[in-house]
């Protein structure tokens, strides 16, 4: 009995483990190795220990670019938490009360999540085009032409615009997760609270939020990982250089640029690129692990 | 029976084995039709060799090529960029070395173009240059005529033309700043006349001066003169929008490279346009025109069909190839003596007699961070008003000092 169960485990987990090892573990380990070698173009040269890391931290412009990109990732995480996840929580609370047309709303909120990110990026880049884009046209029609600006070309608005587009795309996902969490709260608890004289806000704050903690843990961790691995949307909408003037540069773009080069612009520096990849991996691993432990602690077990 | 079989096989063996099949990788997806025709002409002359042209998306080409070459694979014939873009692959030994003995045709090529096919470290040749590009100003002849304007001879006249157009409600310049490289192109057009062209290029590449030199930063400052004549939201205008504005006659001028001619013509048959080069500050002086080797055809050092591959790139160095290339793609072939039939392209050729190297590409794209990477994002800052030309010069010099020793400590 034991052995056959083990056989089944191997049978089912084996393929996934092999895929994971080849496409995740091996590249991570090879990036770690690459980061400790000298490179000449795409050719690997001698072992140089931590010299690439030293170069990354100590030479202009890499040191500045690294810090710049890191703070952008932090901003992406914080703002996404604030506008995407808080909105999602609000929508979930509203949807949980099953207003008229709940099903319709659920589909509408979730629809952008199913669109390909490439399409979302191209569409919004068109909407935001400063000359013929819908956004500026609409502002002019609404007599708010003074607000019209090159949203993606202005260093002060570019990153925030990308974050908003990203939140538009993803909003449905945390909404559905929170909604499922709220629906899982046993009806008796809510009823008991109501009988004890709790108002609407008290029910949400004292009953629903504490029991929603597992969903919050998942969403916070996924938002964190998503924010620090953020690549596709800025790449599609702004290109690989974090334009304008590094205003939308994030760690993944910086990594991609240094490891693979920019077409007709920059050359690759695989040593520095790998060093960035290793740092990103270490950061994600540590923060996710610590975050998971801390967030789990405040989850309440349902009896 | 056996005799018959042997007789049946014999002729095949006599005329040579299976034809050699070569693959040719490129990033020129839009030029596939032309390359297919050129390859047909080559195959007619060389029946034993078949060549397949396989283009990839330009933005992914380097990544795909790097992975293939490091894995010991890749095509037999490789479309390569020039200068530092060639060095990346040539220095580690992935590209076959060429010389005048193997390809005597190269002896007639201009030295400036061949420099774009050489390794910086060893000075050896690694490819056959295919095109030369110049940076120019396109103008819409109809819009100029409607506003009684003629081609400006000096920088001040140029500014007057821009102002007249703006006063008449026409967008004078299609250019934008969302993609940094289009600003580098703009600097390549505007700056050389003010920093003194090749004399400054020689001095800065020898390390006698740096980009902090006021000659250079004052030249960059001239770009700011153009800012009022670009779209008010130009920082959000990307390359495609720039092209569309000029093609659809929404803008009178477009500062760009000679590679646009074919595309502009194909997109709008009625577009009546020509080019002029950046006007100098004083009338009567011949203006400097930034130009460069656009790229090279090279051979994979590990190809099993070295002779056949060499034969093909030898063909790309002939007048016959150059003529087909120029006629079909409206680009200036690198092969000397090719007759340019397209009137606008001919104009480019005539006006770029006083050519100066496109400064960052030719001189400072050899190692990361490249001069282009540094300049492009700094120029975005400058055009948006958050950096001064002096700060741009500082940043570029400081960034390059990571690998360009003469700039260290400057």
XYZ file of C-alpha atoms in Angstrom:
713
model
C 0.000 0.000 0.000
C 2.707 2.452 1.050
C 4.914 1.795 -1.959
C 2.098 2.024 -4.465
C 1.075 5.363 -2.945
C 4.651 6.568 -3.233
C 4.699 5.373 -6.837
C 1.632 7.441 -7.571
C 3.176 10.471 -5.913
C 6.289 10.119 -8.038
C 4.117 9.560 -11.089
C 2.112 12.738 -10.552
C 4.771 15.014 -9.105
C 7.654 13.778 -11.241
C 6.848 15.607 -14.495
C 6.185 18.900 -12.693
C 9.419 18.537 -10.710
C 11.405 17.873 -13.871
C 9.869 20.875 -15.649
C 10.428 23.076 -12.603
C 14.037 21.939 -12.251
C 14.882 22.481 -15.934
C 13.161 25.783 -16.459
C 13.352 27.407 -13.008
C 16.022 25.885 -10.803
C 18.655 25.376 -13.479
C 18.407 28.944 -14.916
C 18.602 30.405 -11.389
C 21.703 28.399 -10.604
C 23.296 29.221 -13.942
C 22.562 32.944 -13.432
C 24.310 32.633 -10.079
C 27.298 31.044 -11.821
C 27.272 33.582 -14.689
C 27.323 36.461 -12.221
C 30.756 35.327 -11.027
C 32.466 35.236 -14.410
C 33.971 37.900 -16.615
C 32.304 38.310 -20.013
C 33.526 39.472 -23.373
C 30.484 40.138 -25.522
C 28.605 36.832 -25.331
C 31.735 34.830 -24.552
C 32.399 33.648 -20.996
C 35.892 34.298 -19.636
C 37.573 33.681 -16.264
C 36.088 33.355 -12.764
C 36.118 36.719 -11.002
C 34.212 36.089 -7.773
C 32.068 39.009 -6.704
C 33.635 41.593 -9.022
C 30.431 41.980 -11.055
C 28.501 42.785 -7.872
C 31.169 45.291 -6.879
C 30.913 46.874 -10.320
C 27.112 46.969 -10.092
C 27.182 48.747 -6.736
C 30.141 51.035 -7.282
C 30.176 52.242 -10.909
C 28.142 54.947 -12.556
C 25.548 54.561 -14.050
C 24.735 51.061 -12.713
C 24.641 52.001 -9.025
C 22.227 54.844 -9.711
C 20.118 52.785 -12.090
C 19.803 49.952 -9.566
C 18.599 52.233 -6.773
C 16.300 54.123 -9.159
C 14.714 50.896 -10.437
C 14.393 49.437 -6.921
C 12.444 52.452 -5.619
C 10.218 52.310 -8.680
C 9.395 48.686 -7.820
C 8.609 49.745 -4.239
C 6.348 52.498 -5.586
C 4.624 50.025 -7.907
C 3.938 47.721 -4.936
C 2.655 50.451 -2.624
C 0.466 52.185 -5.191
C -0.895 48.897 -6.524
C -1.809 47.865 -2.964
C -3.536 51.202 -2.446
C -5.471 51.592 -5.654
C -5.894 48.076 -6.988
C -6.318 45.966 -3.889
C -8.252 48.478 -1.792
C -10.660 49.025 -4.698
C -10.919 45.272 -5.148
C -11.782 44.830 -1.464
C -14.470 47.508 -1.710
C -15.941 45.917 -4.821
C -15.887 42.487 -3.178
C -17.758 43.796 -0.129
C -20.370 45.359 -2.417
C -20.681 42.304 -4.644
C -21.036 40.035 -1.588
C -24.315 41.755 -0.807
C -25.599 40.499 -4.171
C -26.967 43.711 -5.629
C -29.035 43.522 -8.802
C -26.831 42.310 -11.685
C -24.064 40.821 -9.517
C -23.187 38.211 -12.121
C -22.878 40.867 -14.813
C -20.597 43.013 -12.651
C -18.427 40.024 -11.831
C -17.912 39.310 -15.531
C -17.196 42.976 -16.309
C -14.620 43.291 -13.518
C -12.926 40.047 -14.477
C -12.948 40.576 -18.243
C -9.681 42.595 -18.503
C -7.846 39.848 -16.569
C -8.607 37.486 -19.423
C -7.299 39.852 -22.103
C -3.742 39.249 -23.192
C -1.379 41.679 -21.505
C 0.149 42.502 -24.880
C -3.249 43.614 -26.188
C -3.912 45.636 -23.033
C -0.535 47.358 -23.402
C -1.002 48.214 -27.071
C -4.578 49.400 -26.552
C -3.685 51.707 -23.698
C -0.627 52.998 -25.531
C -3.022 53.979 -28.345
C -5.555 55.512 -25.935
C -2.759 57.519 -24.338
C -1.139 58.682 -27.582
C -0.671 62.434 -27.085
C -1.793 63.361 -30.610
C -4.691 61.105 -31.564
C -5.280 59.162 -28.337
C -8.743 58.911 -26.801
C -7.690 60.083 -23.340
C -6.489 63.544 -24.380
C -9.338 63.896 -26.913
C -11.840 63.141 -24.171
C -10.223 65.622 -21.786
C -10.406 68.334 -24.462
C -14.084 67.544 -25.117
C -14.794 67.731 -21.402
C -13.260 71.238 -21.340
C -10.333 69.912 -19.358
C -7.846 70.326 -22.182
C -5.354 71.813 -19.756
C -5.037 68.346 -18.221
C -4.098 66.784 -21.557
C -0.462 65.771 -21.481
C 1.950 63.193 -22.860
C 0.976 60.709 -20.140
C 3.608 58.155 -21.061
C 6.284 60.648 -22.116
C 6.181 62.904 -19.066
C 8.573 61.710 -16.373
C 6.163 62.795 -13.626
C 3.165 60.816 -14.911
C 4.615 57.888 -16.877
C 5.083 55.382 -14.042
C 1.779 56.212 -12.334
C -0.029 55.855 -15.655
C 1.495 52.402 -16.132
C 0.474 51.409 -12.582
C -3.108 52.521 -13.231
C -3.282 50.575 -16.507
C -1.864 47.538 -14.713
C -4.445 47.909 -11.937
C -7.215 48.169 -14.546
C -6.015 44.913 -16.044
C -5.680 43.010 -12.764
C -8.519 44.475 -10.654
C -10.827 41.503 -11.249
C -8.420 38.982 -9.785
C -8.172 40.262 -6.187
C -11.882 41.098 -6.372
C -12.778 37.466 -7.052
C -10.350 36.193 -4.394
C -11.752 38.585 -1.754
C -15.315 37.779 -2.803
C -14.674 34.072 -2.366
C -13.166 34.834 1.049
C -16.180 36.890 2.129
C -18.616 34.253 0.904
C -16.737 31.678 2.967
C -17.484 33.549 6.209
C -20.162 31.471 7.967
C -23.545 33.175 7.966
C -24.054 32.400 11.712
C -21.172 34.678 12.708
C -22.640 37.611 10.851
C -26.107 36.915 12.213
C -24.822 36.584 15.771
C -23.037 39.906 15.445
C -26.154 41.559 14.072
C -28.245 40.222 17.004
C -25.633 41.636 19.365
C -26.350 45.010 17.785
C -23.363 45.363 15.438
C -23.829 47.853 12.611
C -22.796 47.326 8.980
C -19.303 48.733 9.494
C -18.749 46.735 12.700
C -19.639 43.523 10.875
C -17.168 44.299 8.113
C -14.414 45.409 10.477
C -14.749 42.859 13.276
C -16.112 39.776 11.552
C -15.327 39.838 7.836
C -11.867 41.443 7.761
C -10.292 39.153 10.362
C -11.688 36.078 8.624
C -10.486 37.399 5.277
C -6.862 37.337 6.423
C -5.859 34.225 4.399
C -7.088 35.885 1.190
C -5.222 39.070 2.117
C -2.032 37.071 2.684
C -2.252 35.553 -0.777
C -3.047 38.863 -2.492
C -0.311 40.809 -0.669
C 2.289 38.185 -1.518
C 1.189 37.911 -5.156
C 1.132 41.702 -5.505
C 4.610 41.874 -4.021
C 6.010 39.234 -6.356
C 4.159 40.757 -9.312
C 5.458 44.256 -8.519
C 9.063 43.204 -8.161
C 8.967 41.013 -11.276
C 7.028 43.642 -13.234
C 8.209 43.493 -16.829
C 5.637 42.921 -19.573
C 3.560 46.083 -19.325
C 6.443 48.586 -19.066
C 8.259 46.670 -21.807
C 5.272 46.782 -24.158
C 4.292 50.367 -23.472
C 7.663 52.065 -22.874
C 10.271 49.814 -24.426
C 13.281 48.306 -22.760
C 15.043 51.527 -21.753
C 12.584 52.647 -19.049
C 11.783 55.799 -21.002
C 11.557 58.725 -20.536
C 14.954 59.166 -18.905
C 14.564 56.001 -16.727
C 11.288 57.275 -15.252
C 9.649 53.861 -15.760
C 12.726 51.731 -15.221
C 12.145 48.722 -12.970
C 14.508 45.927 -11.907
C 13.365 43.450 -14.576
C 13.840 45.977 -17.384
C 17.274 46.875 -16.036
C 18.144 43.189 -15.882
C 16.865 42.514 -19.396
C 18.693 45.516 -20.828
C 22.024 44.684 -19.274
C 21.824 40.949 -19.944
C 20.541 41.068 -23.510
C 21.307 44.588 -24.711
C 19.074 47.196 -26.290
C 18.549 46.971 -30.011
C 20.674 49.525 -31.858
C 21.522 51.263 -28.618
C 23.255 49.304 -25.914
C 25.447 46.254 -25.638
C 24.959 43.378 -23.291
C 26.929 43.015 -20.097
C 25.967 39.504 -19.031
C 28.014 39.667 -15.812
C 26.128 42.676 -14.469
C 22.821 41.378 -15.858
C 23.237 38.083 -13.996
C 24.240 39.922 -10.828
C 20.972 41.901 -11.003
C 19.011 38.674 -11.545
C 20.637 37.088 -8.488
C 19.859 40.138 -6.346
C 16.240 40.153 -7.508
C 15.865 36.483 -6.706
C 17.391 36.893 -3.240
C 15.164 39.883 -2.512
C 11.965 38.149 -3.643
C 12.772 34.958 -1.763
C 13.620 36.676 1.527
C 10.772 39.157 1.564
C 8.176 36.609 0.426
C 9.282 34.112 3.082
C 9.357 36.661 5.913
C 6.121 38.238 4.680
C 4.364 34.873 4.523
C 5.329 34.056 8.125
C 4.273 37.466 9.450
C 0.983 37.570 7.540
C 0.059 33.982 8.487
C 0.449 34.856 12.152
C -2.448 37.236 12.041
C -4.768 34.800 10.269
C -7.603 33.500 12.461
C -8.434 29.812 12.337
C -12.087 29.090 11.661
C -13.232 26.669 14.314
C 20.163 -5.209 -63.048
C 23.004 -4.003 -60.844
C 24.614 -2.334 -63.829
C 21.416 -0.482 -64.516
C 21.187 0.683 -60.932
C 24.782 1.854 -60.889
C 24.269 3.610 -64.203
C 21.127 5.201 -62.791
C 22.978 6.594 -59.796
C 26.113 7.559 -61.563
C 25.090 10.861 -63.145
C 23.875 12.150 -59.804
C 27.227 11.449 -58.251
C 29.003 13.083 -61.166
C 27.127 16.396 -61.016
C 27.990 16.782 -57.355
C 26.325 15.759 -54.125
C 23.178 17.138 -52.635
C 23.032 20.940 -52.964
C 24.423 22.689 -49.908
C 21.690 24.379 -47.886
C 22.692 27.562 -46.118
C 20.564 29.500 -43.662
C 20.819 33.276 -43.489
C 19.454 34.988 -40.350
C 18.438 38.616 -40.320
C 16.344 41.187 -38.437
C 15.021 42.719 -41.665
C 11.547 41.147 -41.709
C 10.239 43.862 -44.040
C 13.000 43.242 -46.606
C 12.380 39.512 -47.038
C 10.879 39.893 -50.529
C 13.998 41.688 -51.758
C 16.413 39.209 -50.202
C 14.461 36.315 -51.698
C 14.925 37.832 -55.165
C 18.596 38.540 -54.563
C 19.096 34.949 -53.378
C 17.401 33.648 -56.532
C 19.919 35.548 -58.631
C 22.733 34.029 -56.569
C 21.348 30.507 -56.858
C 21.075 30.732 -60.640
C 24.802 31.393 -60.768
C 25.634 28.818 -58.090
C 23.373 25.817 -58.654
C 25.057 23.765 -55.923
C 24.104 26.212 -53.149
C 20.693 26.985 -51.727
C 20.193 29.867 -49.322
C 17.221 30.326 -47.037
C 16.563 33.828 -45.655
C 15.122 33.627 -42.127
C 14.238 36.995 -40.555
C 13.355 37.543 -36.866
C 11.692 40.453 -35.119
C 14.346 43.173 -34.787
C 13.866 43.623 -31.038
C 14.402 39.902 -30.416
C 17.116 39.247 -32.963
C 20.121 39.802 -30.686
C 18.690 37.590 -27.965
C 17.899 34.766 -30.401
C 21.256 35.021 -32.141
C 23.217 35.134 -28.853
C 21.455 32.042 -27.528
C 21.979 30.117 -30.763
C 25.659 30.988 -31.110
C 26.524 30.246 -27.474
C 24.772 26.877 -27.873
C 27.127 26.144 -30.786
C 24.336 26.504 -33.351
C 23.041 29.384 -35.409
C 22.870 30.133 -39.113
C 25.675 29.844 -41.667
C 25.336 33.445 -42.816
C 24.608 36.110 -40.230
C 23.226 39.585 -40.713
C 25.307 41.560 -38.218
C 25.208 45.102 -36.997
C 28.341 47.220 -37.214
C 30.939 48.544 -34.750
C 30.242 47.443 -31.143
C 27.237 45.380 -32.258
C 29.624 43.293 -34.358
C 32.305 43.179 -31.671
C 29.902 41.455 -29.222
C 29.857 38.404 -31.478
C 33.259 38.697 -33.150
C 35.459 39.131 -30.060
C 34.414 35.795 -28.484
C 35.232 34.066 -31.804
C 31.759 33.264 -33.133
C 32.302 35.014 -36.486
C 34.717 33.827 -39.182
C 37.620 36.184 -39.865
C 37.817 37.587 -43.378
C 40.633 39.271 -45.250
C 41.447 40.757 -48.638
C 42.806 37.378 -49.859
C 39.510 35.647 -49.202
C 37.404 38.565 -50.428
C 39.452 40.773 -52.776
C 36.266 42.756 -53.568
C 36.512 44.393 -50.138
C 39.658 46.273 -51.193
C 37.511 48.749 -53.108
C 35.199 49.529 -50.147
C 35.672 52.851 -48.393
C 37.838 52.722 -45.282
C 35.198 54.378 -43.135
C 32.704 51.630 -43.978
C 35.213 48.830 -43.448
C 35.932 50.216 -39.977
C 32.385 49.207 -39.111
C 33.232 45.623 -40.045
C 36.438 45.394 -37.994
C 36.951 44.095 -34.503
C 38.156 46.868 -32.223
C 40.590 44.634 -30.382
C 42.280 42.873 -33.292
C 41.474 45.198 -36.204
C 40.511 42.167 -38.335
C 37.600 42.144 -40.800
C 34.503 40.122 -39.891
C 31.923 41.061 -42.484
C 30.907 42.663 -45.738
C 29.266 46.071 -45.098
C 25.844 46.267 -46.734
C 24.630 49.842 -46.476
C 25.604 53.290 -45.428
C 23.092 55.525 -43.669
C 23.075 59.286 -43.367
C 21.067 61.445 -40.985
C 19.035 64.119 -42.740
C 15.943 66.318 -42.598
C 12.926 65.292 -44.678
C 10.552 67.997 -45.830
C 7.157 68.008 -47.471
C 7.542 69.926 -50.739
C 3.836 70.686 -51.042
C 3.622 72.253 -47.575
C 6.803 74.258 -48.266
C 5.331 75.580 -51.552
C 1.990 76.445 -49.933
C 3.836 78.587 -47.387
C 6.275 80.084 -49.913
C 9.236 78.490 -48.203
C 12.482 77.275 -49.657
C 15.150 75.004 -48.237
C 17.038 76.932 -45.513
C 20.760 77.585 -46.060
C 21.671 78.532 -42.498
C 20.553 77.605 -39.004
C 18.842 80.995 -38.574
C 16.969 80.556 -41.840
C 15.953 77.118 -40.622
C 14.488 78.625 -37.439
C 12.638 81.230 -39.551
C 11.139 78.466 -41.711
C 10.025 76.626 -38.578
C 8.482 79.781 -37.146
C 6.617 80.633 -40.366
C 5.124 77.150 -40.466
C 4.066 77.342 -36.832
C 2.507 80.776 -37.374
C 0.535 79.334 -40.290
C -0.847 76.574 -38.068
C 1.277 73.770 -39.489
C 3.142 71.408 -37.176
C 6.731 72.120 -38.303
C 8.479 69.010 -36.932
C 7.061 65.505 -36.646
C 9.737 64.472 -34.147
C 9.032 63.253 -30.646
C 10.930 62.180 -27.559
C 9.188 59.079 -26.235
C 11.853 56.840 -27.751
C 15.316 58.055 -26.805
C 16.997 56.864 -29.977
C 15.003 59.294 -32.111
C 16.493 62.098 -30.008
C 19.986 60.696 -30.535
C 19.294 60.805 -34.284
C 18.192 64.411 -33.901
C 21.437 65.231 -32.107
C 23.301 63.473 -34.921
C 21.707 65.868 -37.399
C 21.907 69.087 -35.414
C 25.123 68.885 -33.415
C 28.029 68.156 -35.854
C 27.884 71.587 -37.544
C 28.226 73.227 -34.144
C 30.864 70.989 -32.550
C 32.979 71.005 -35.672
C 32.361 67.587 -37.218
C 35.229 65.174 -37.668
C 37.848 67.358 -35.951
C 35.934 67.045 -32.681
C 35.217 63.361 -33.359
C 38.940 62.653 -33.744
C 39.806 64.634 -30.626
C 37.190 62.964 -28.441
C 37.883 59.420 -29.648
C 41.588 59.965 -28.979
C 40.716 61.190 -25.503
C 42.109 64.692 -26.061
C 38.790 66.119 -24.948
C 35.543 64.747 -23.521
C 31.821 65.329 -23.904
C 32.074 67.963 -21.179
C 33.725 70.166 -23.810
C 31.628 73.285 -24.325
C 31.941 72.721 -28.080
C 29.798 69.618 -27.592
C 27.375 70.837 -24.921
C 26.706 74.090 -26.805
C 25.972 72.018 -29.890
C 23.470 69.911 -27.925
C 21.872 73.127 -26.672
C 20.932 73.922 -30.280
C 18.411 71.073 -30.082
C 16.487 73.159 -27.569
C 15.947 75.758 -30.328
C 13.756 73.173 -32.048
C 11.588 72.355 -29.046
C 8.948 75.080 -29.682
C 8.393 73.663 -33.167
C 7.616 70.126 -32.113
C 4.162 68.994 -30.938
C 3.387 70.498 -27.492
C 3.163 66.932 -26.163
C 6.178 65.729 -28.147
C 7.649 63.852 -25.172
C 4.855 61.313 -25.628
C 5.291 61.004 -29.392
C 6.824 57.665 -30.352
C 8.627 56.697 -33.555
C 5.543 55.256 -35.294
C 3.518 58.391 -34.566
C 6.385 60.531 -35.906
C 6.381 58.578 -39.148
C 2.589 58.721 -39.449
C 2.557 62.498 -38.882
C 4.963 63.027 -41.768
C 3.468 60.397 -44.083
C -0.059 61.772 -43.605
C 1.182 65.338 -44.230
C 0.296 66.423 -40.700
C 3.820 67.710 -40.163
C 6.111 69.562 -42.554
C 9.467 68.063 -41.579
C 10.928 64.901 -40.103
C 14.452 64.626 -38.757
C 15.593 61.086 -39.353
C 17.755 58.613 -41.218
C 18.089 57.851 -44.916
C 16.510 54.416 -44.288
C 13.027 56.016 -44.234
C 12.830 56.819 -47.971
C 11.507 53.441 -49.093
C 8.994 53.240 -46.260
C 7.661 56.777 -46.758
C 7.143 56.103 -50.464
C 5.450 52.789 -49.874
C 3.068 54.234 -47.276
C 1.902 57.272 -49.247
C 2.444 57.280 -53.011
C 1.305 60.902 -53.271
C 3.703 62.223 -50.660
C 5.909 64.765 -52.419
C 9.026 64.993 -50.308
C 12.756 65.530 -50.478
C 15.604 65.896 -48.053
C 18.072 68.553 -46.972
C 20.905 68.304 -44.489
C 21.263 70.226 -41.250
C 22.033 73.860 -42.156
C 25.311 75.239 -40.746
C 25.522 78.448 -38.729
C 27.244 80.397 -41.534
C 26.076 80.487 -45.148
C 28.485 79.007 -47.636
C 30.065 76.385 -45.378
C 29.488 72.807 -46.415
C 27.420 71.151 -43.700
C 28.559 68.041 -41.832
C 26.379 64.973 -42.234
C 26.484 62.148 -39.697
C 26.792 58.816 -41.445
C 27.730 55.262 -40.593
C 27.993 51.657 -41.713
C 24.558 50.166 -41.094
C 25.743 46.583 -40.680
C 27.500 43.629 -42.230
C 27.022 40.151 -43.601
C 29.205 37.694 -41.700
C 29.851 33.969 -41.622
C 29.381 31.721 -38.592
C 32.859 30.509 -37.575
C 31.409 27.042 -36.914
C 29.550 26.559 -40.200
C 30.165 23.169 -41.828
C 29.835 24.837 -45.260
C 32.537 27.498 -45.004
C 33.290 27.608 -48.754
C 29.665 27.967 -49.792
C 28.992 30.608 -47.142
C 32.065 32.584 -48.208
C 30.871 32.370 -51.789
C 27.576 33.932 -50.777
C 29.024 36.838 -48.858
C 31.532 37.339 -51.650
C 28.475 37.781 -53.860
C 27.181 40.476 -51.474
C 30.366 42.446 -52.160
C 29.777 42.578 -55.933
C 28.425 45.491 -57.937
C 25.549 43.290 -59.125
C 24.368 42.704 -55.551
C 24.821 46.357 -54.618
C 22.737 47.484 -57.578
C 19.870 45.103 -56.762
C 20.026 46.107 -53.104
C 19.913 49.839 -53.849
C 17.190 49.540 -56.484
C 14.885 47.345 -54.447
C 15.311 48.734 -50.937
C 16.038 52.412 -51.690
C 19.122 52.316 -49.454
C 22.677 53.289 -50.262
C 24.572 50.069 -50.845
C 28.045 49.902 -49.343
C 29.424 48.520 -52.615
C 31.337 51.256 -54.455
C 30.236 52.295 -57.939
C 26.568 51.422 -57.572
C 24.345 53.701 -59.606
C 21.636 55.362 -57.515
C 18.437 55.777 -59.515
C 16.059 56.982 -56.803
C 16.180 60.824 -56.977
C 15.835 61.351 -53.213
C 18.432 58.739 -52.394
C 20.695 60.311 -54.991
C 20.188 63.598 -53.208
C 21.265 61.979 -49.936
C 24.370 60.654 -51.653
C 25.258 64.051 -53.128
C 24.614 66.011 -49.955
C 26.522 63.701 -47.659
C 29.903 64.214 -49.318
C 31.209 65.815 -46.147
C 30.419 62.868 -43.932
C 31.326 62.695 -40.258
C 31.026 59.562 -38.116
C 27.716 59.308 -36.213
C 29.537 59.990 -33.000
C 28.224 57.557 -30.356
C 27.570 54.646 -32.712
C 30.937 54.753 -34.436
C 33.077 55.896 -31.533
C 31.445 54.864 -28.270
C 29.275 51.792 -28.699
C 32.071 49.326 -28.000
C 31.313 48.338 -24.437
C 28.480 48.716 -21.943
C 27.344 51.272 -20.952
C 27.443 52.598 -24.499
C 27.540 56.280 -25.376
C 24.155 55.843 -27.046
C 22.483 54.366 -23.957
C 23.806 57.199 -21.833
C 23.059 59.959 -24.322
C 19.547 58.825 -25.210
C 18.090 58.896 -21.724
C 19.998 62.054 -20.801
C 18.633 63.776 -23.927
C 15.111 62.840 -22.840
C 15.853 64.682 -19.617
C 17.260 67.644 -21.511
C 14.341 67.929 -23.930
C 11.856 67.613 -21.054
C 13.673 70.458 -19.303
C 14.955 68.515 -16.297
C 18.625 68.481 -17.379
C 20.951 71.083 -18.847
C 23.171 70.295 -21.844
C 26.137 70.480 -19.432
C 24.586 67.804 -17.232
C 24.089 65.631 -20.321
C 27.774 66.046 -21.222
C 28.783 65.209 -17.623
C 26.639 62.102 -17.455
C 27.835 60.731 -20.783
C 31.493 61.344 -19.940
C 31.151 59.834 -16.464
C 29.287 56.777 -17.771
C 31.798 56.133 -20.557
C 34.715 56.415 -18.138
C 33.693 52.940 -16.876
C 35.498 51.502 -19.905
C 36.989 54.411 -21.891
C 40.179 55.104 -19.987
C 40.956 58.624 -21.319
C 37.751 59.879 -19.652
C 38.732 58.551 -16.232
C 39.272 61.371 -13.763
C 37.828 63.971 -16.092
